[in-house]
Structure formats: structure tokens, C-alpha cells
Coordinates of C-alpha atoms and ligand atoms in Angstrom, one line a residue:
M1 CA 0.1 0.1 0.0
G2 CA 1.5 3.2 -1.2
Q3 CA 0.8 6.6 0.9
S4 CA -2.6 8.0 1.4
V5 CA -3.5 11.4 0.4
K6 CA -6.5 13.8 1.0
V7 CA -7.7 14.7 -2.4
A8 CA -10.2 17.1 -3.7
V9 CA -12.0 16.3 -6.9
I10 CA -13.8 18.9 -8.6
G11 CA -16.6 17.8 -11.0
A12 CA -18.7 14.5 -10.9
G13 CA -18.8 14.0 -14.5
V14 CA -17.3 11.0 -16.2
A15 CA -13.8 12.3 -15.2
G16 CA -14.7 13.1 -11.5
L17 CA -16.4 9.7 -11.1
Y18 CA -13.7 7.5 -12.5
T19 CA -11.1 9.4 -10.7
A20 CA -12.9 9.1 -7.5
R21 CA -13.2 5.4 -8.1
E22 CA -9.3 5.2 -8.8
L23 CA -8.3 7.4 -5.8
Q24 CA -10.3 5.5 -3.4
Q25 CA -9.3 2.0 -4.6
E26 CA -5.8 3.3 -4.2
G27 CA -6.3 4.0 -0.7
H28 CA -6.7 7.9 -0.7
Q29 CA -9.5 10.0 0.9
V30 CA -11.6 11.7 -1.5
V31 CA -14.1 14.5 -1.6
V32 CA -15.8 15.3 -4.8
F33 CA -17.4 18.8 -5.3
E34 CA -20.2 19.0 -7.8
R35 CA -21.9 22.3 -8.7
N36 CA -24.9 20.5 -10.2
H37 CA -27.6 18.9 -8.1
R38 CA -26.9 15.7 -9.9
L39 CA -23.8 13.6 -11.4
G40 CA -23.1 13.1 -15.0
G41 CA -21.7 16.3 -16.3
V42 CA -22.1 16.7 -20.2
W43 CA -24.5 13.7 -20.1
L44 CA -27.0 15.3 -17.5
Y45 CA -29.4 16.8 -20.1
D46 CA -30.7 20.1 -19.1
P47 CA -33.8 21.6 -21.0
R48 CA -32.7 25.1 -19.5
T49 CA -30.5 27.4 -21.7
E50 CA -28.5 30.2 -20.5
S51 CA -29.8 33.9 -20.6
D52 CA -27.0 35.1 -23.1
P53 CA -27.4 32.2 -26.2
I54 CA -23.9 33.2 -27.3
G55 CA -22.4 33.1 -23.8
I56 CA -20.5 36.7 -23.6
D57 CA -22.6 38.0 -20.6
P58 CA -20.2 37.2 -17.6
T59 CA -23.3 37.3 -15.0
R60 CA -25.4 35.0 -16.7
E61 CA -25.9 31.7 -14.8
I62 CA -24.1 28.9 -16.1
I63 CA -26.0 25.9 -17.5
H64 CA -23.5 23.1 -17.5
S65 CA -24.4 20.6 -20.3
S66 CA -24.6 21.3 -24.1
L67 CA -26.5 18.3 -25.0
Y68 CA -29.4 18.4 -27.1
L69 CA -32.4 16.3 -26.8
N70 CA -31.7 14.1 -30.0
M71 CA -28.2 13.6 -29.4
R72 CA -26.7 10.2 -29.8
T73 CA -23.3 9.4 -29.1
N74 CA -20.7 9.5 -32.1
L75 CA -18.8 6.4 -30.8
P76 CA -20.2 3.0 -30.5
R77 CA -21.2 1.2 -27.2
Q78 CA -17.8 -0.9 -27.5
V79 CA -15.9 2.2 -26.6
M80 CA -18.4 4.1 -24.3
G81 CA -17.2 2.4 -21.2
F82 CA -14.3 1.5 -19.5
I83 CA -11.9 -1.5 -19.5
D84 CA -12.9 -2.6 -16.1
Y85 CA -16.5 -1.7 -16.5
P86 CA -17.9 -1.8 -20.0
F87 CA -20.7 -0.1 -21.4
P88 CA -23.4 -2.9 -21.4
R89 CA -24.6 -4.6 -24.6
R90 CA -28.3 -4.3 -24.6
K91 CA -30.7 -7.1 -23.8
T92 CA -33.5 -4.8 -23.5
G93 CA -34.1 -1.4 -24.5
D94 CA -32.4 0.6 -27.4
P95 CA -31.1 -2.3 -29.8
R96 CA -28.9 0.3 -31.6
T97 CA -25.1 0.3 -31.3
F98 CA -24.8 4.0 -30.8
P99 CA -26.8 5.0 -27.8
V100 CA -28.9 8.0 -26.9
H101 CA -27.5 10.3 -24.6
Q102 CA -30.1 9.1 -21.8
E103 CA -28.3 5.6 -21.8
V104 CA -24.9 7.1 -21.3
L105 CA -26.3 9.0 -17.9
W106 CA -28.0 5.8 -16.9
F107 CA -24.6 3.8 -17.2
L108 CA -22.7 6.6 -15.2
N109 CA -25.3 6.4 -12.5
K110 CA -25.1 2.8 -12.4
F111 CA -21.4 3.1 -12.2
A112 CA -21.7 5.5 -9.3
E113 CA -24.1 3.2 -7.5
D114 CA -21.9 0.1 -7.9
F115 CA -18.7 2.0 -6.2
E116 CA -21.0 3.8 -3.8
L117 CA -19.6 7.1 -5.2
A118 CA -22.5 9.2 -4.4
E119 CA -21.4 9.2 -0.7
L120 CA -18.3 10.9 -1.6
I121 CA -19.9 13.9 -3.6
R122 CA -21.0 17.4 -2.1
F123 CA -23.8 18.1 -4.4
N124 CA -25.0 21.7 -5.2
T125 CA -21.7 22.8 -4.3
E126 CA -19.4 25.2 -6.6
V127 CA -15.7 25.5 -5.9
V128 CA -14.9 29.3 -6.4
R129 CA -11.1 29.0 -5.5
V130 CA -8.3 26.7 -5.2
E131 CA -4.9 27.9 -4.0
Q132 CA -2.0 26.9 -2.4
V133 CA -1.8 27.6 1.2
D134 CA 1.5 29.9 1.6
G135 CA 3.1 28.1 -1.3
K136 CA 3.2 24.8 0.3
K137 CA 3.3 22.3 -2.2
D138 CA 1.0 19.7 -0.7
E139 CA -1.5 22.1 0.8
W140 CA -4.5 23.3 -1.2
V141 CA -7.4 25.6 0.2
V142 CA -10.7 24.5 -1.7
E143 CA -13.2 27.3 -1.2
S144 CA -17.1 26.5 -2.0
K145 CA -20.3 27.8 -2.2
T146 CA -23.3 25.7 -1.4
R147 CA -26.3 26.5 -3.5
G148 CA -28.9 28.7 -1.4
S149 CA -26.4 29.3 1.2
D150 CA -24.2 32.9 1.3
T151 CA -21.1 31.7 3.3
L152 CA -18.2 30.1 1.6
D153 CA -16.7 27.0 2.9
Q154 CA -13.0 26.3 3.1
E155 CA -11.3 23.3 3.5
V156 CA -7.6 22.1 3.0
F157 CA -6.5 19.3 1.0
Q158 CA -3.2 17.9 -0.1
A159 CA -4.1 17.5 -3.7
V160 CA -6.6 18.7 -6.1
V161 CA -7.8 16.9 -9.3
V162 CA -9.5 19.2 -11.6
C163 CA -12.3 17.3 -13.6
V164 CA -14.6 20.0 -14.8
G165 CA -14.8 19.4 -18.4
H166 CA -14.3 21.8 -21.3
C167 CA -17.3 22.0 -23.2
T168 CA -19.4 24.8 -21.4
E169 CA -17.5 28.2 -22.0
P170 CA -18.5 29.1 -25.7
R171 CA -15.6 29.8 -28.2
L172 CA -16.9 32.5 -31.0
A173 CA -15.7 33.1 -34.5
E174 CA -15.2 36.6 -35.7
V175 CA -17.8 37.7 -38.2
P176 CA -17.0 40.9 -40.1
G177 CA -20.1 43.2 -39.6
I178 CA -21.7 41.3 -37.0
E179 CA -22.4 44.4 -34.7
K180 CA -24.7 45.8 -37.0
W181 CA -26.2 42.4 -38.2
P182 CA -29.7 42.2 -36.6
G183 CA -30.4 38.7 -36.8
Y184 CA -30.5 36.1 -33.9
Q185 CA -27.1 34.6 -32.7
I186 CA -26.7 31.4 -30.8
H187 CA -23.8 29.0 -29.9
S188 CA -24.3 25.5 -30.0
H189 CA -24.1 25.1 -26.0
N190 CA -27.7 26.7 -25.8
Y191 CA -29.0 24.4 -28.5
R192 CA -31.8 22.2 -27.2
V193 CA -34.4 21.3 -29.7
P194 CA -34.9 22.1 -33.5
E195 CA -38.7 23.7 -32.9
P196 CA -37.5 27.3 -32.5
F197 CA -35.9 27.2 -36.0
R198 CA -38.8 26.2 -37.8
G199 CA -39.2 27.9 -41.1
Q200 CA -35.8 29.8 -40.7
V201 CA -32.8 30.3 -42.6
V202 CA -29.6 29.3 -40.4
V203 CA -26.1 30.1 -41.1
M204 CA -24.1 27.6 -39.1
I205 CA -20.4 28.4 -38.7
G206 CA -18.0 25.4 -38.5
L207 CA -17.8 22.0 -39.7
G208 CA -16.9 19.9 -36.5
P209 CA -19.0 17.1 -34.9
S210 CA -21.6 19.6 -33.3
S211 CA -22.3 21.3 -36.6
I212 CA -22.4 18.1 -38.6
D213 CA -24.8 16.8 -36.0
I214 CA -27.1 19.8 -35.4
S215 CA -27.4 20.8 -39.0
R216 CA -29.4 17.6 -39.6
D217 CA -31.5 17.9 -36.4
I218 CA -32.5 21.5 -37.5
A219 CA -33.0 21.0 -41.2
K220 CA -36.1 18.8 -40.3
V221 CA -38.0 22.2 -39.6
A222 CA -35.8 24.9 -40.9
K223 CA -36.1 26.3 -44.2
E224 CA -32.6 26.3 -45.2
V225 CA -29.3 25.5 -43.2
H226 CA -26.1 26.7 -44.5
I227 CA -22.9 25.5 -43.0
V228 CA -19.8 27.5 -43.3
T229 CA -16.1 26.0 -43.1
R230 CA -12.5 27.3 -43.3
N231 CA -11.6 24.4 -45.3
P232 CA -10.3 26.0 -48.6
D233 CA -11.2 22.9 -50.5
V234 CA -15.0 23.6 -50.0
R235 CA -17.2 25.6 -52.4
F236 CA -20.9 26.4 -52.5
V237 CA -22.6 22.8 -52.8
K238 CA -25.7 21.1 -51.8
L239 CA -25.3 18.3 -49.5
E240 CA -26.2 14.9 -51.2
N241 CA -29.3 13.3 -49.7
H242 CA -30.4 16.7 -48.2
E243 CA -33.0 19.0 -49.5
N244 CA -32.1 22.1 -47.7
I245 CA -28.4 21.6 -46.3
W246 CA -25.6 23.8 -48.2
L247 CA -21.8 24.1 -47.7
H248 CA -19.9 27.4 -48.3
Y249 CA -16.5 28.7 -47.8
M250 CA -16.2 31.3 -45.1
V251 CA -18.2 34.5 -44.3
E252 CA -17.1 37.4 -46.2
R253 CA -19.2 40.0 -44.5
V254 CA -22.6 40.2 -43.0
H255 CA -24.9 43.5 -43.4
E256 CA -27.5 45.4 -41.8
D257 CA -30.4 43.9 -44.0
C258 CA -29.6 40.5 -43.0
L259 CA -27.5 39.6 -45.9
V260 CA -24.6 37.1 -45.3
V261 CA -22.2 37.1 -48.0
F262 CA -19.9 34.2 -48.3
K263 CA -16.5 34.0 -49.7
D264 CA -17.2 31.6 -52.2
G265 CA -19.3 34.3 -54.0
S266 CA -22.8 32.9 -52.7
S267 CA -25.1 34.9 -50.3
V268 CA -28.0 34.4 -48.5
Y269 CA -30.6 36.4 -46.2
A270 CA -30.2 34.9 -42.9
D271 CA -32.6 34.9 -39.8
V272 CA -29.9 33.0 -37.5
I273 CA -26.2 32.8 -37.3
F274 CA -25.4 29.4 -35.3
Y275 CA -21.9 29.1 -33.9
C276 CA -20.6 25.5 -33.8
T277 CA -17.2 26.9 -32.9
G278 CA -16.4 24.8 -30.0
Y279 CA -15.3 25.6 -26.4
K280 CA -12.5 27.3 -24.1
Y281 CA -10.8 25.6 -21.4
H282 CA -12.1 27.5 -18.3
Y283 CA -10.8 27.5 -14.8
P284 CA -12.0 30.4 -13.2
F285 CA -11.4 29.3 -9.5
L286 CA -7.9 28.3 -10.2
E287 CA -5.3 30.7 -8.7
T288 CA -1.7 29.4 -9.5
N289 CA 0.2 32.9 -9.8
G290 CA 0.3 32.6 -13.6
I291 CA 1.9 29.2 -13.3
V292 CA -1.2 27.6 -15.3
T293 CA -2.5 29.6 -18.1
V294 CA -5.2 29.2 -20.4
G295 CA -4.9 30.6 -24.0
D296 CA -6.3 29.7 -27.4
N297 CA -7.9 26.5 -26.7
C298 CA -5.1 25.5 -24.9
A299 CA -4.1 25.0 -21.0
G300 CA -0.6 24.8 -19.6
P301 CA 2.1 24.0 -19.3
L302 CA 0.8 20.5 -18.6
Y303 CA 3.2 17.4 -18.6
K304 CA 1.2 14.7 -20.5
H305 CA -2.0 17.1 -20.7
I306 CA -2.2 16.6 -16.8
F307 CA 0.5 17.8 -14.5
P308 CA 1.7 21.4 -14.3
P309 CA 5.3 20.5 -13.7
A310 CA 5.9 23.2 -10.9
L311 CA 2.9 22.0 -9.1
A312 CA 3.0 18.3 -9.7
P313 CA 1.9 15.8 -8.4
W314 CA -0.7 18.2 -6.1
L315 CA -2.4 19.8 -8.9
S316 CA -3.8 17.6 -11.9
F317 CA -6.3 17.9 -14.7
I318 CA -8.2 14.9 -16.1
G319 CA -9.9 15.0 -19.4
I320 CA -8.1 17.7 -21.1
P321 CA -7.5 16.0 -24.4
Q322 CA -9.7 16.0 -27.5
K323 CA -10.1 14.0 -30.4
G324 CA -9.6 10.6 -28.8
I325 CA -11.8 8.2 -26.9
A326 CA -13.0 10.5 -24.0
F327 CA -13.7 7.4 -21.6
H328 CA -10.6 5.8 -22.4
T329 CA -8.4 8.9 -21.9
I330 CA -10.2 9.4 -18.9
E331 CA -9.6 5.9 -17.5
L332 CA -5.9 6.0 -18.1
Q333 CA -5.1 9.4 -16.8
S334 CA -6.8 8.8 -13.6
K335 CA -5.3 5.5 -12.9
W336 CA -1.7 7.2 -13.5
V337 CA -2.8 10.0 -11.4
A338 CA -3.9 7.8 -8.2
C339 CA -0.7 5.7 -8.6
V340 CA 1.6 8.9 -8.7
L341 CA -0.1 10.3 -5.7
S342 CA 0.5 7.2 -3.6
G343 CA 3.9 6.7 -4.7
K344 CA 3.7 3.8 -6.7
V345 CA 4.6 5.4 -9.9
L346 CA 7.3 8.1 -9.9
L347 CA 7.4 11.4 -12.0
P348 CA 10.4 12.7 -13.6
D349 CA 11.6 15.9 -11.8
E350 CA 10.1 19.3 -12.5
K351 CA 12.8 20.2 -15.1
E352 CA 12.6 17.2 -17.1
M353 CA 8.8 17.6 -17.4
M354 CA 9.0 20.9 -18.4
T355 CA 11.6 20.0 -21.0
D356 CA 9.2 17.3 -22.3
V357 CA 6.3 20.0 -22.5
E358 CA 8.6 22.3 -24.4
R359 CA 9.9 19.7 -26.7
Y360 CA 6.2 19.0 -27.1
Y361 CA 5.3 22.7 -28.2
Q362 CA 8.5 22.7 -30.4
K363 CA 7.4 19.7 -32.2
M364 CA 4.1 21.5 -33.0
V365 CA 5.7 24.4 -34.3
E366 CA 7.9 22.2 -36.5
H367 CA 4.8 20.6 -38.0
G368 CA 3.1 24.0 -38.4
L369 CA 0.4 23.2 -36.2
P370 CA -1.3 26.3 -34.2
K371 CA -1.8 26.3 -30.6
H372 CA -5.3 25.4 -30.6
Y373 CA -4.2 21.9 -31.5
T374 CA -2.4 21.5 -28.5
H375 CA -4.5 18.9 -26.8
D376 CA -5.6 17.1 -29.9
L377 CA -4.7 13.5 -29.6
H378 CA -5.7 12.4 -32.9
P379 CA -3.6 11.0 -35.1
N380 CA -1.2 10.0 -32.2
E381 CA -3.9 8.8 -29.7
A382 CA -2.2 5.6 -29.7
D383 CA 1.1 6.7 -28.8
Y384 CA -0.4 8.6 -25.8
Y385 CA -2.5 5.8 -24.5
N386 CA 0.5 3.2 -24.9
W387 CA 2.6 5.7 -23.0
L388 CA 0.2 6.0 -20.1
R389 CA -0.5 2.0 -20.0
E390 CA 3.2 1.6 -19.7
Q391 CA 3.5 3.9 -16.5
I392 CA 0.2 2.0 -15.0
G393 CA 1.6 -1.3 -15.8
M394 CA -1.4 -2.0 -18.3
P395 CA -1.0 -4.1 -21.6
P396 CA -0.7 -2.1 -25.0
Y397 CA -3.7 -0.3 -26.7
E398 CA -5.7 -2.6 -28.3
E399 CA -5.8 -2.7 -32.1
W400 CA -9.5 -3.2 -32.2
R401 CA -10.1 0.2 -30.1
K402 CA -7.8 1.8 -32.3
Q403 CA -9.7 0.5 -35.5
I404 CA -12.9 1.4 -34.2
F405 CA -11.8 5.1 -33.5
A406 CA -10.4 5.4 -36.9
E407 CA -13.6 4.1 -38.6
C408 CA -15.6 6.5 -36.6
F409 CA -13.6 9.4 -37.3
T410 CA -13.4 8.7 -41.0
N411 CA -17.2 7.9 -41.4
A412 CA -18.4 10.9 -39.1
I413 CA -17.0 12.9 -41.9
A414 CA -17.6 10.6 -45.3
N415 CA -20.5 8.7 -44.6
Y416 CA -22.3 10.6 -41.7
D417 CA -26.0 10.1 -42.2
K418 CA -25.4 6.3 -42.2
Y419 CA -22.5 5.1 -40.4
R420 CA -24.1 4.8 -37.1
D421 CA -27.1 2.7 -38.4
E422 CA -24.8 0.7 -40.8
W423 CA -22.3 -0.6 -38.1
N424 CA -21.7 -4.1 -38.6
D425 CA -21.6 -5.6 -34.9
S426 CA -20.9 -8.9 -36.1
Y427 CA -17.9 -7.7 -37.9
W428 CA -16.5 -6.0 -34.9
D429 CA -17.5 -8.8 -32.6
G430 CA -15.3 -11.0 -34.7
I431 CA -12.3 -8.7 -34.4
I432 CA -12.7 -7.8 -30.5
K433 CA -12.9 -11.8 -29.8
V434 CA -9.7 -12.4 -31.5
A435 CA -8.1 -9.6 -30.2
S436 CA -9.0 -10.2 -26.5
V437 CA -7.9 -14.0 -26.8
P438 CA -4.5 -14.0 -24.6
Ligands
FAD501 C1 -22.5 17.8 -27.2 C2 -21.4 16.7 -26.9 C3 -21.5 15.7 -27.5 C4 -20.5 14.6 -26.9 N1 -20.5 13.1 -27.5 C5 -19.7 12.5 -27.0 C6 -19.6 10.8 -27.5 O1 -20.7 10.7 -28.3 N2 -18.8 10.1 -27.0 C7 -17.9 10.3 -26.0 O2 -17.1 9.4 -25.6 N3 -17.8 11.6 -25.7 C8 -18.9 12.6 -26.1 N4 -18.4 14.1 -25.7 C9 -17.3 14.4 -24.8 C10 -17.7 14.1 -23.2 O3 -17.4 15.6 -23.0 C11 -17.1 13.3 -22.4 O4 -17.7 12.1 -23.0 C12 -17.2 13.6 -21.0 O5 -18.6 13.7 -20.7 C13 -16.2 14.4 -20.3 O6 -16.5 14.2 -19.0 P1 -16.0 15.2 -18.0 O7 -16.0 14.7 -16.5 O8 -14.3 15.6 -18.5 O9 -16.5 16.9 -18.2 P2 -18.3 16.9 -17.8 O10 -19.1 15.8 -18.1 O11 -18.2 18.4 -18.5 O12 -18.2 16.9 -16.1 C14 -17.8 18.2 -15.7 C15 -18.6 18.3 -14.1 O13 -17.8 19.3 -13.4 C16 -18.8 20.0 -12.8 N5 -18.2 21.3 -12.4 C17 -17.6 22.4 -13.3 N6 -17.2 23.4 -12.7 C18 -17.5 23.2 -11.4 C19 -16.9 24.0 -10.3 N7 -16.4 25.3 -10.2 N8 -17.3 23.1 -9.0 C20 -18.0 22.1 -8.9 N9 -18.3 21.4 -9.9 C21 -17.9 21.9 -11.1 C22 -19.9 20.0 -13.7 O14 -21.2 20.3 -13.2 C23 -19.8 18.6 -14.5 O15 -20.6 17.8 -13.6 C24 -19.5 14.9 -26.3 C25 -19.6 16.1 -25.5 C26 -20.5 17.0 -25.9 C27 -20.5 18.5 -25.3
NAG502 C1 -21.1 -8.3 -41.2 O1 -19.7 -8.9 -40.9 C2 -20.0 -10.1 -41.0 C3 -18.8 -10.8 -40.2 O2 -17.5 -10.4 -40.9 C4 -20.1 -10.8 -42.5 O3 -20.4 -12.1 -42.6 C5 -21.4 -10.1 -43.1 O4 -21.6 -10.2 -44.4 C6 -21.4 -8.4 -42.7 N1 -22.6 -8.0 -43.0 C7 -22.8 -6.8 -43.8 C8 -24.1 -6.3 -44.2 O5 -21.9 -6.1 -44.4

């Protein structure tokens, strides 16, 4: 048994729940702070939306989840669970391989129940400040506010693990002329149901997973949906198999009479500009004297996207990477953090970790990658997973997992409208069985 540490976990989504389980199994004392009234994070659908639909007003009440009612996962069941606690194959209920979001929430509640995690969670309790006590490395004050109470509570922990997610604080795109454009603007964070867009002409900015998904949802009732991308290969074109969805290349300018002019020479009078432009990392409670900073879709410096070298291992972040298998990333990261805190696994010294981060940034520059790609795992997710697996003594990343991810990644773009329902389970069952024979 290694050393036992008193740890604060902030957030009770996938990351907070799995981390709490790992820390507890490793013999640590765990308190989970959750500002919502229930667990689940992103997967806890909330029909409410924020008062400012594009999320600029700093005084708005934050609604955490960005889920929309008709959302289905973009990864199959086979990779929506953990290695030691897989997502169930359905004996009853939804027969589909790509579940609806309600089933993921059900899965997380079951996980919490099986490991008695609810007892560790302080619900309705928002962390408002996390700061080292007198610069002591393993002393952190966690200040929190419980809903309905005016007082702030303080408690000191040896370590803090930040599990607050990164799909809540909207990131917007700059649209020339937007100050005078009179239509309605919304960010995907505040999208729930298609009905308000009935009969409307919607210009959707961004061509990522949320715009691909939401455009189809809205097109059922909207008059027209125009998706705008920065991809220079795209020109004005109607989507195959869709009567009312078009693609465009970049917005040139928007005008006072509602006209939206695109850089591909086309234009349209629009009712709505809909930002599917992603989110920002956002840690308003964290006070580190400038050691950890958040920039253009990037937080750091973080060794392996987890530990700030100067504060390791007492401060860590779980779930920061993007473009990977979220549940898998979280599983491996939190196992590593639990073992590092108990002293079973050693970190390199601060200088070495910092050099590693700098080398990583340097490589990005050499490959011409902008800063906002810092936490994208793809196409190197297998290397990252294998590195973590080696630290915690797990066998290498399974080939089938890699193939499923690659398949979804490609199909979500090339065969979006069908891949979820054309998924061949028998084929994948064959591969997974073969792969798991020792
Ligand atoms: C629209 C959408 C679709 C997605 N689809 C998929 C998918 O199909 N498959 C997939 O694997 N992943 C998907 N994801 C990724 C998803 O984010 C991860 O699966 C996972 O939910 C991340 O969990 P998390 O715990 O890191 O963050 P979250 O789920 O965001 O949980 C963070 C928790 O922290 C709490 N919190 C935040 N700040 C504070 C504070 N100051 N004090 C106390 N508590 C706080 C929040 O209330 C929340 O409960 C999707 C994400 C979005 C937004
Ligand atoms: C699904 O996969 C199985 C096993 O590989 C194969 O026999 C079958 O023909 C496939 N079905 C379809 C519709 O492609």
C-alpha cells in the first residue's frame, strides 16, 4: 500500500467519477465537489438554456451541459465504457450500437451506484477558489459555495484533481459586420431542440461534430441550413441526400439587411447565425500565480496534458485531451494520477517534465500546427495511450479500439448520415474476440 493522500476532486462527470473510484481504490481520501444537483456532467441533459445565447455576458447563470435532446453518441457502445466496467450490450431497450445520451447517463449512475460514489460527492457545491496555502506544495485550500447559502466554506487538501470538463464556455468566431447584423445569434452550447428554428434560414459556422449533427437536426424544420467552413477545398454546394443543407467557404461579411455574403461568391438572407465553433478551457476558480494559464484552446504547461510541472503531483487535470476516445483517455489518466499520488509510480523531476512539454510545443511548431491543436490526440492517440498504459503496467492499446476510433473518425465525415445505423456489429465482434484472446 502506498501513501494515502487527502484529495479534492472537482466535478462529478465521467472524469470526476472515474477518478474518485480510482483514488479510493488506491487508498486515498476523496471528496468530490459538484455544482450541479446530480452527477453526469455533459450527460445530464438540461432543458434550460443560458440567458445569453452566445455566452458573452459574464453575469449569466451557467448551465453546464451542452447536450441537445436528439443527441446520440458518435462512438459505439464498445468504446463508451471503461476496460474494467464496459458499457453494457443491450439485452433490453435500445437495440442500437450508438446509444442515445440518456443511456450514457444511466450507465454513469449505475457506475456510481456500484462503487458507492454518491457518498463522496457534495452536490450543489461549486468550487470558487483553489489556491496553495502559503506556497506549500501539498497544501491547497478549496473554497466552495453551496447553493442557497451565502457563506463560503474552506477546506484544506493535499491534492486537487480538476475534472470540470471543457464543453461549457463558448468559443466564438469573428464575423465581419456582426455588430450591425440584426438577426438572432446562438452558440451550440445553448441548442436543445429544433422547433424554434422552424421555417428559418440558419447560417451555421464551423464544420465539426456538433455542426454536422445539429445541422441535420435543425434541417428537419428549418427552411434552409447553410454550413460555413474554413476548409479551402469547400465551395458552394448542396449536400447529397439533403434538400435544404448547403456548404459554403467562409463568411466574407454580414450586413444590416440580414444578408450574409460568403467568400465563395454566394450569399443568403439569414435569420440566425449559429456558432458551432467549440469551447474554451475555463478554470475561473484556479489561482496559481500565473503558473497555469489558459490561452487559445490550450491550457498549460501540462506534462502529458495532466500535471503542471511546477505543481506536480499535487495539482492535476483529467479529461483535457480532445479527438480521442474520451472514456478511455479519462480511465488511463486517472489511474496514473492515483498511482503517482500514492507514490507507486514516480514522476520525473520538474525540470525534465518542463523540457518534455517544451519539446512537445516545439514539435507542434515544426509541424506547422497552431496552438489550438495542443490537446488534440489524433492522429497520435495510440502513442499517448500506450505511454500511459506503460506507466501503470497495463498491456498495450488494443488494435480493435484503434480501428473503431479510426472508423468513426473517417465515417463521421464521409458517411455521416448512415454510419451509425450501418455499423456491422458481427464484424466488430469477430475482431474484438480475436483481439482479446490471450
Ligand atoms: C455535445 C457533446 C457530445 C459529446 N458526444 C460524445 C460521444 O458521443 N462520445 C464520447 O465519448 N464523448 C462525447 N462527448 C465528450 C464528453 O465531454 C465526454 O464524454 C465526458 O462527458 C467528459 O467528462 P468530464 O467529466 O471531463 O466533463 P463533464 O462531463 O463536463 O463534467 C464536468 C463536471 O464538473 C462540474 N463542475 C464544473 N465546474 C465546477 C465547479 N467550479 N465546482 C464544482 N463542480 C464543477 C460540472 O457541473 C460537471 O458535472 C461529447 C460532448 C459534448 C459536449
Ligand atoms: C457483417 O460482418 C460479418 C462478419 O464479418 C459478415 O459475414 C457480414 O456479411 C457483414 N454484413 C454486412 C451487411 O456487411
